[in-house]
């Protein structure tokens, strides 16, 4: 997974400092957790179906984010250029990439002799863990203090665990 390391378009912090942007990776990880939590509460889907659901959901949300970003930046009457579409598509791609590790966890779960319930827990654990890592990496690249890094980690862990707790409660 890649996090853009340069400045985000149009986003400049105090004193002209550039910002890093891990929002897509964090968002995609949270999305993957919610997909697994939701899919696993409605019944036992075969692993292949869950892998496809993760990837397709990531792609649809990526396309939606690309469209929303382009539509939000568009000047009235100005068409989008291929260069602009490509720039936004690349910037939002971490949403799709964030589905890869949870999907891989689901795909290999059969080799680990996990049943579907354990597979769902594994995929959610992977998604929450990567969410925390990407949030902390983004903060570190932005020059966050240790306290800010800890806060990023805790906030993202809590957000992920809310979905995990919801799944546990509904099951």
CSV table of C-alpha atoms in Angstrom, one decimal:
chain,number,residue,atom,x,y,z
A,1,UNK,CA,0.0,0.0,0.0
A,2,UNK,CA,1.3,3.5,-0.7
A,3,UNK,CA,0.6,6.7,1.1
A,4,UNK,CA,1.3,9.8,-0.9
A,5,UNK,CA,4.4,11.4,0.7
A,6,UNK,CA,4.2,14.7,-1.0
A,7,UNK,CA,1.9,17.6,-0.2
A,8,UNK,CA,-1.8,17.0,-0.7
A,9,UNK,CA,-3.3,19.1,-3.4
A,10,UNK,CA,-4.4,22.4,-2.1
A,11,UNK,CA,-3.6,21.5,1.5
A,12,UNK,CA,-0.9,23.6,3.1
A,13,UNK,CA,-0.4,23.7,6.9
A,14,UNK,CA,1.0,26.4,9.1
A,15,UNK,CA,3.9,28.4,7.7
A,16,UNK,CA,3.5,26.7,4.3
A,17,UNK,CA,4.4,23.2,5.6
A,18,UNK,CA,3.2,20.4,3.3
A,19,UNK,CA,0.9,17.7,4.7
A,20,UNK,CA,1.0,14.0,4.1
A,21,UNK,CA,-2.2,12.2,3.4
A,22,UNK,CA,-3.0,8.8,4.7
A,23,UNK,CA,-6.7,9.4,4.8
A,24,UNK,CA,-7.5,7.0,2.0
A,25,UNK,CA,-5.6,4.2,3.6
A,26,UNK,CA,-7.2,4.8,7.0
A,27,UNK,CA,-10.7,5.2,5.4
A,28,UNK,CA,-10.2,2.0,3.3
A,29,UNK,CA,-9.1,0.0,6.3
A,30,UNK,CA,-12.2,1.1,8.3
A,31,UNK,CA,-14.3,0.3,5.3
A,32,UNK,CA,-12.8,-3.2,5.0
A,33,UNK,CA,-13.5,-3.8,8.7
A,34,UNK,CA,-17.1,-2.8,8.2
A,35,UNK,CA,-17.5,-5.0,5.2
A,36,UNK,CA,-16.3,-8.0,7.0
A,37,UNK,CA,-18.3,-7.3,10.1
A,38,UNK,CA,-21.5,-6.8,8.1
A,39,UNK,CA,-21.0,-9.8,5.8
A,40,UNK,CA,-20.2,-12.1,8.7
A,41,UNK,CA,-23.2,-11.2,10.7
A,42,UNK,CA,-25.7,-12.1,7.9
A,43,UNK,CA,-24.5,-15.7,7.4
A,44,UNK,CA,-21.6,-17.8,6.4
A,45,UNK,CA,-20.4,-16.7,2.9
A,46,UNK,CA,-17.8,-18.7,1.1
A,47,UNK,CA,-14.3,-17.2,1.3
A,48,UNK,CA,-14.2,-16.3,-2.4
A,49,UNK,CA,-17.4,-14.3,-2.0
A,50,UNK,CA,-15.9,-12.3,0.9
A,51,UNK,CA,-12.7,-11.6,-1.0
A,52,UNK,CA,-14.7,-10.4,-4.0
A,53,UNK,CA,-17.0,-8.3,-1.7
A,54,UNK,CA,-13.9,-6.6,-0.1
A,55,UNK,CA,-12.3,-5.8,-3.4
A,56,UNK,CA,-15.4,-4.7,-5.2
A,57,UNK,CA,-16.5,-2.5,-2.2
A,58,UNK,CA,-13.0,-0.9,-2.2
A,59,UNK,CA,-13.2,-0.2,-5.9
A,60,UNK,CA,-16.7,1.3,-5.8
A,61,UNK,CA,-15.8,3.5,-2.9
A,62,UNK,CA,-12.6,4.5,-4.7
A,63,UNK,CA,-14.5,5.4,-7.8
A,64,UNK,CA,-17.0,7.4,-5.7
A,65,UNK,CA,-14.3,9.3,-4.0
A,66,UNK,CA,-12.6,10.1,-7.3
A,67,UNK,CA,-15.9,11.4,-8.7
A,68,UNK,CA,-16.7,13.4,-5.6
A,69,UNK,CA,-13.2,15.0,-5.5
A,70,UNK,CA,-13.4,15.9,-9.2
A,71,UNK,CA,-16.9,17.2,-9.0
A,72,UNK,CA,-16.1,19.2,-5.9
A,73,UNK,CA,-13.0,20.8,-7.5
A,74,UNK,CA,-14.6,21.5,-10.9
A,75,UNK,CA,-15.1,25.0,-12.0
A,76,UNK,CA,-18.5,25.6,-13.6
A,77,UNK,CA,-18.3,24.9,-17.3
A,78,UNK,CA,-14.8,23.4,-17.2
A,79,UNK,CA,-14.3,19.8,-18.3
A,80,UNK,CA,-12.0,17.5,-16.4
A,81,UNK,CA,-8.7,16.7,-18.0
A,82,UNK,CA,-7.2,13.2,-18.2
A,83,UNK,CA,-4.3,14.5,-16.1
A,84,UNK,CA,-6.7,15.7,-13.4
A,85,UNK,CA,-8.6,12.5,-13.4
A,86,UNK,CA,-5.4,10.5,-13.2
A,87,UNK,CA,-4.1,12.7,-10.3
A,88,UNK,CA,-7.2,12.2,-8.2
A,89,UNK,CA,-7.5,8.5,-9.1
A,90,UNK,CA,-3.9,7.9,-7.9
A,91,UNK,CA,-4.5,10.0,-4.8
A,92,UNK,CA,-7.6,8.0,-3.8
A,93,UNK,CA,-6.1,4.5,-4.7
A,94,UNK,CA,-5.1,3.6,-1.1
A,95,UNK,CA,-8.9,3.1,-0.5
A,96,UNK,CA,-8.6,0.0,-2.8
A,97,UNK,CA,-5.2,-1.0,-1.5
A,98,UNK,CA,-6.5,-1.1,2.0
A,99,UNK,CA,-8.8,-4.0,1.0
A,100,UNK,CA,-5.8,-6.1,-0.1
A,101,UNK,CA,-4.5,-7.3,3.2
A,102,UNK,CA,-7.9,-8.3,4.7
A,103,UNK,CA,-8.8,-10.0,1.4
A,104,UNK,CA,-5.5,-11.9,1.5
A,105,UNK,CA,-6.2,-12.9,5.1
A,106,UNK,CA,-9.5,-14.3,4.0
A,107,UNK,CA,-7.9,-16.1,1.0
A,108,UNK,CA,-5.2,-17.8,3.1
A,109,UNK,CA,-7.5,-18.6,6.1
A,110,UNK,CA,-8.4,-21.9,4.5
A,111,UNK,CA,-4.7,-22.9,4.5
A,112,UNK,CA,-4.7,-22.1,8.2
A,113,UNK,CA,-7.7,-24.4,8.7
A,114,UNK,CA,-9.8,-21.6,10.0
A,115,UNK,CA,-13.6,-21.8,9.9
A,116,UNK,CA,-15.6,-18.9,8.5
A,117,UNK,CA,-16.1,-17.2,11.9
A,118,UNK,CA,-12.3,-17.3,12.7
A,119,UNK,CA,-11.7,-16.1,9.1
A,120,UNK,CA,-13.9,-13.0,9.7
A,121,UNK,CA,-12.1,-12.3,13.0
A,122,UNK,CA,-8.7,-12.6,11.3
A,123,UNK,CA,-9.7,-10.3,8.5
A,124,UNK,CA,-11.1,-7.7,10.9
A,125,UNK,CA,-8.0,-7.9,13.0
A,126,UNK,CA,-5.8,-7.3,10.0
A,127,UNK,CA,-8.0,-4.4,8.8
A,128,UNK,CA,-8.0,-2.7,12.2
A,129,UNK,CA,-4.2,-3.3,12.7
A,130,UNK,CA,-3.4,-1.7,9.3
A,131,UNK,CA,-5.7,1.2,10.0
A,132,UNK,CA,-3.8,2.0,13.1
A,133,UNK,CA,-0.4,1.5,11.3
A,134,UNK,CA,-1.4,3.8,8.4
A,135,UNK,CA,-2.7,6.5,10.7
A,136,UNK,CA,0.5,6.4,12.7
A,137,UNK,CA,2.7,6.4,9.7
A,138,UNK,CA,0.8,9.4,8.2
A,139,UNK,CA,1.2,11.2,11.5
A,140,UNK,CA,4.9,10.3,11.7
A,141,UNK,CA,5.5,11.6,8.2
A,142,UNK,CA,3.8,14.8,9.1
A,143,UNK,CA,6.2,15.2,12.0
A,144,UNK,CA,3.8,14.4,14.9
A,145,UNK,CA,5.1,14.2,18.4
A,146,UNK,CA,5.1,11.0,20.4
A,147,UNK,CA,1.9,12.1,22.1
A,148,UNK,CA,0.2,12.9,18.8
A,149,UNK,CA,1.3,9.5,17.4
A,150,UNK,CA,-0.2,7.8,20.5
A,151,UNK,CA,-3.4,9.7,20.0
A,152,UNK,CA,-3.6,8.8,16.4
A,153,UNK,CA,-3.1,5.1,17.3
A,154,UNK,CA,-5.7,5.2,20.1
A,155,UNK,CA,-8.3,7.0,18.1
A,156,UNK,CA,-8.0,4.7,15.1
A,157,UNK,CA,-7.9,1.6,17.3
A,158,UNK,CA,-11.1,2.8,19.1
A,159,UNK,CA,-12.8,3.4,15.7
A,160,UNK,CA,-11.9,0.0,14.5
A,161,UNK,CA,-12.9,-1.7,17.7
A,162,UNK,CA,-16.3,0.0,17.6
A,163,UNK,CA,-17.0,-2.0,14.5
A,164,UNK,CA,-15.6,-5.2,16.0
A,165,UNK,CA,-17.7,-4.7,19.1
A,166,UNK,CA,-20.8,-4.1,17.0
A,167,UNK,CA,-20.1,-7.4,15.2
A,168,UNK,CA,-19.7,-9.2,18.4
A,169,UNK,CA,-22.9,-7.7,19.9
A,170,UNK,CA,-25.0,-8.5,16.8
A,171,UNK,CA,-23.7,-12.1,16.6
